[in-house]
Short mmCIF file of C-alpha atoms in Angstrom, two decimals:
data_model
loop_
_atom_site.label_atom_id
_atom_site.label_comp_id
_atom_site.label_asym_id
_atom_site.label_seq_id
_atom_site.Cartn_x
_atom_site.Cartn_y
_atom_site.Cartn_z
CA UNK C 430 -57.20 -2.05 22.33
CA UNK C 431 -54.19 -3.72 24.54
CA UNK C 432 -52.51 -6.54 22.87
CA UNK C 433 -50.51 -9.02 24.73
CA UNK C 434 -47.15 -11.32 23.88
CA UNK C 435 -48.63 -14.92 24.57
CA UNK C 436 -45.14 -16.26 23.84
CA UNK C 437 -43.93 -16.97 27.51
CA UNK C 438 -40.38 -15.15 28.35
CA UNK C 439 -36.42 -17.20 28.27
CA UNK C 440 -33.85 -17.10 30.69
CA UNK C 441 -31.34 -14.77 29.21
CA UNK C 442 -28.38 -17.67 29.80
CA UNK C 443 -30.45 -20.42 28.45
CA UNK C 444 -31.21 -18.23 25.09
CA UNK C 445 -27.83 -17.26 25.14
CA UNK C 446 -26.54 -21.07 25.53
CA UNK C 447 -28.71 -21.69 22.49
CA UNK C 448 -27.05 -18.89 20.65
CA UNK C 449 -23.70 -19.77 21.42
CA UNK C 450 -24.14 -23.25 20.76
CA UNK C 451 -25.89 -23.04 17.30
CA UNK C 452 -23.51 -20.14 16.04
CA UNK C 453 -20.02 -21.94 17.24
CA UNK C 454 -22.35 -25.31 14.91
CA UNK C 455 -23.63 -23.18 12.22
CA UNK C 456 -21.79 -20.42 11.80
CA UNK C 457 -18.14 -21.41 12.78
CA UNK C 458 -17.82 -23.96 10.07
CA UNK C 459 -14.81 -23.53 7.72
CA UNK C 460 -17.25 -22.73 4.45
CA UNK C 461 -18.75 -19.98 6.64
CA UNK C 462 -15.49 -18.64 7.73
CA UNK C 463 -14.11 -18.62 4.40
CA UNK C 464 -17.10 -17.02 2.82
CA UNK C 465 -17.19 -14.00 5.49
CA UNK C 466 -13.59 -13.74 5.29
CA UNK C 467 -13.56 -13.46 1.04
CA UNK C 468 -16.82 -10.34 1.50
CA UNK C 469 -14.60 -9.01 4.12
CA UNK C 470 -11.84 -8.73 1.67
CA UNK C 471 -13.88 -7.52 -1.36
CA UNK C 472 -15.47 -5.15 0.22
CA UNK C 473 -11.87 -3.57 1.59
CA UNK C 474 -11.20 -3.19 -2.50
CA UNK C 475 -14.65 -2.07 -3.09
CA UNK C 476 -14.44 0.57 -0.50
CA UNK C 477 -11.05 2.02 -2.05
CA UNK C 478 -13.53 3.96 -4.26
CA UNK C 479 -11.50 7.31 -5.63
CA UNK C 480 -14.52 9.06 -5.82
CA UNK C 481 -15.19 10.77 -2.76
CA UNK C 482 -11.27 11.90 -3.25
CA UNK C 483 -11.63 12.63 -7.08
CA UNK C 484 -15.14 15.32 -5.45
CA UNK C 485 -13.35 16.77 -2.95
CA UNK C 486 -10.26 17.82 -4.83
CA UNK C 487 -12.50 19.21 -7.73
CA UNK C 488 -14.17 21.10 -5.25
CA UNK C 489 -10.95 21.93 -3.68
CA UNK C 490 -9.87 23.62 -7.59
CA UNK C 491 -13.22 25.40 -7.51
CA UNK C 492 -12.74 27.03 -4.22
CA UNK C 493 -8.82 28.23 -5.52
CA UNK C 494 -10.33 29.34 -8.19
CA UNK C 495 -12.72 31.64 -6.90
CA UNK C 496 -10.14 32.70 -3.95
CA UNK C 497 -7.42 33.91 -6.66
CA UNK C 498 -10.57 35.74 -8.53
CA UNK C 499 -11.46 37.76 -4.98
CA UNK C 500 -7.77 38.07 -4.50
CA UNK C 501 -7.51 39.96 -8.41
CA UNK C 502 -10.62 42.11 -7.22
CA UNK C 503 -8.44 43.39 -3.78
CA UNK C 504 -5.69 43.72 -5.92
CA UNK C 505 -8.06 45.83 -8.17
CA UNK C 506 -9.10 47.77 -4.90
CA UNK C 507 -12.93 46.63 -4.96
CA UNK C 508 -13.21 45.48 -1.91
CA UNK C 509 -16.49 45.85 -0.11
CA UNK C 510 -17.87 43.96 3.40
CA UNK C 511 -19.44 41.34 1.15
CA UNK C 512 -15.76 40.75 -0.30
CA UNK C 513 -14.61 40.48 3.01
CA UNK C 514 -16.60 37.79 3.82
CA UNK C 515 -16.79 35.62 1.35
CA UNK C 516 -12.91 35.49 1.06
CA UNK C 517 -13.21 34.16 4.72
CA UNK C 518 -15.74 31.76 4.27
CA UNK C 519 -13.72 30.41 1.34
CA UNK C 520 -10.65 30.33 3.31
CA UNK C 521 -12.40 28.32 5.86
CA UNK C 522 -13.44 25.97 2.85
CA UNK C 523 -10.28 25.51 1.74
CA UNK C 524 -9.19 24.57 4.95
CA UNK C 525 -11.44 22.37 5.55
CA UNK C 526 -11.31 20.29 2.27
CA UNK C 527 -7.59 20.05 2.24
CA UNK C 528 -8.36 18.23 6.01
CA UNK C 529 -10.70 16.40 4.41
CA UNK C 530 -9.00 15.13 1.70
CA UNK C 531 -6.00 14.76 3.61
CA UNK C 532 -7.51 11.69 5.79
CA UNK C 533 -9.21 10.54 2.82
CA UNK C 534 -6.21 9.72 1.45
CA UNK C 535 -4.53 8.43 4.85
CA UNK C 536 -7.99 6.24 4.56
CA UNK C 537 -6.95 4.95 1.01
CA UNK C 538 -3.46 3.74 1.63
CA UNK C 539 -4.28 2.18 4.93
CA UNK C 540 -3.66 -1.44 4.92
CA UNK C 541 -5.64 -4.40 4.14
CA UNK C 542 -6.32 -6.50 5.97
CA UNK C 543 -5.61 -10.31 4.23
CA UNK C 544 -8.16 -13.19 3.81
CA UNK C 545 -6.19 -15.82 5.89
CA UNK C 546 -5.92 -13.13 8.58
CA UNK C 547 -9.49 -12.35 9.00
CA UNK C 548 -10.19 -16.09 8.72
CA UNK C 549 -7.39 -16.91 11.82
CA UNK C 550 -9.24 -14.23 13.80
CA UNK C 551 -12.83 -16.02 12.92
CA UNK C 552 -10.91 -19.27 13.99
CA UNK C 553 -10.02 -18.49 17.16
CA UNK C 554 -13.79 -18.78 18.34
CA UNK C 555 -14.23 -21.84 17.27
CA UNK C 556 -12.74 -23.58 20.44
CA UNK C 557 -13.75 -20.86 23.02
CA UNK C 558 -15.84 -21.77 26.63
CA UNK C 559 -19.12 -21.20 25.84
CA UNK C 560 -18.84 -20.77 29.90
CA UNK C 561 -16.99 -17.66 29.91
CA UNK C 562 -18.97 -14.60 29.83
CA UNK C 563 -16.95 -12.35 27.94
CA UNK C 564 -16.12 -14.92 25.07
CA UNK C 565 -19.97 -15.03 24.90
CA UNK C 566 -20.89 -11.25 24.95
CA UNK C 567 -17.63 -11.08 22.16
CA UNK C 568 -19.40 -14.39 20.16
CA UNK C 569 -22.64 -12.73 20.00
CA UNK C 570 -21.71 -9.31 19.43
CA UNK C 571 -19.23 -10.02 16.75
CA UNK C 572 -21.92 -12.22 14.62
CA UNK C 573 -25.44 -12.02 15.92
CA UNK C 574 -27.24 -9.54 14.36
CA UNK C 575 -30.88 -9.88 15.87
CA UNK C 576 -33.02 -13.18 18.06
CA UNK C 577 -36.89 -13.53 17.54
CA UNK C 578 -38.54 -15.67 19.87
CA UNK C 579 -42.21 -17.43 19.03
CA UNK C 580 -44.05 -19.70 20.46
CA UNK C 581 -42.63 -22.55 18.61
CA UNK C 582 -39.47 -21.11 16.94
CA UNK C 583 -36.51 -19.29 17.93
CA UNK C 584 -34.65 -17.30 14.96
CA UNK C 585 -31.39 -15.97 14.60
CA UNK C 586 -30.18 -13.43 12.43
CA UNK C 587 -26.38 -13.26 11.62
CA UNK C 588 -24.52 -10.36 10.49
CA UNK C 589 -23.29 -11.40 7.27
CA UNK C 590 -25.09 -12.35 4.00
CA UNK C 591 -24.76 -16.11 2.79
CA UNK C 592 -26.40 -19.53 3.69
CA UNK C 593 -27.27 -19.81 7.38
CA UNK C 594 -27.11 -15.94 7.81
CA UNK C 595 -30.51 -16.44 9.13
CA UNK C 596 -31.48 -19.59 11.18
CA UNK C 597 -34.64 -21.15 12.39
CA UNK C 598 -34.78 -23.10 15.74
CA UNK C 599 -37.79 -25.50 15.64
CA UNK C 600 -38.54 -25.81 19.58
CA UNK C 601 -40.94 -28.90 18.83
CA UNK C 602 -37.33 -30.35 17.43
CA UNK C 603 -35.44 -29.78 20.65
CA UNK C 604 -37.88 -31.72 22.53
CA UNK C 605 -36.19 -34.60 21.36
CA UNK C 606 -32.64 -33.90 22.31
CA UNK C 607 -30.58 -35.32 24.96
CA UNK C 608 -28.87 -32.05 25.15
CA UNK C 609 -29.16 -30.15 28.49
CA UNK C 610 -29.74 -26.72 26.94
CA UNK C 611 -31.94 -28.08 24.78
CA UNK C 612 -34.02 -29.77 27.36
CA UNK C 613 -33.81 -26.49 29.89
CA UNK C 614 -34.87 -24.19 26.95
CA UNK C 615 -37.95 -26.16 26.64
CA UNK C 616 -39.04 -26.33 30.14
CA UNK C 617 -39.65 -22.61 29.82
CA UNK C 618 -42.47 -23.51 27.90
#
């Protein structure tokens, strides 16, 4: 069975205009910006989990113990092809673990972005020029997760979990709007 979509297409510019307008109105308001900044700050703290580092360091100790045992066997004259291949394998694993541990330690020591810096960054978007193509692209890429167009509504899902993270725009309610973007969007029907 061939199914066809009954929703008419909308011009990209008109849809983007609506998305930018709603994002600026609903997402780039102080309470939401503060909420997003707090979530990012908490996420940074959560990422300070030392379990990965501890796990790699534990494995490195086991590898080093195994290397010591092989070296003891070699010193006693027990050397075979499998002894040599196991030695090479363990030395490779040791080098890889040491590199991963170094990277993880640097990641854990990396400076964290403070909440006020996040707020400052997000607030810069409030007064952006909606007609500037780069501004529109950055705003949509940064905040919008997805858009679903239905015959009666447009659903905008945003890249965070909280109040207004999914907004439904009722196209019937837009009919009474004097906003040219909204009126143009309604003409697509």
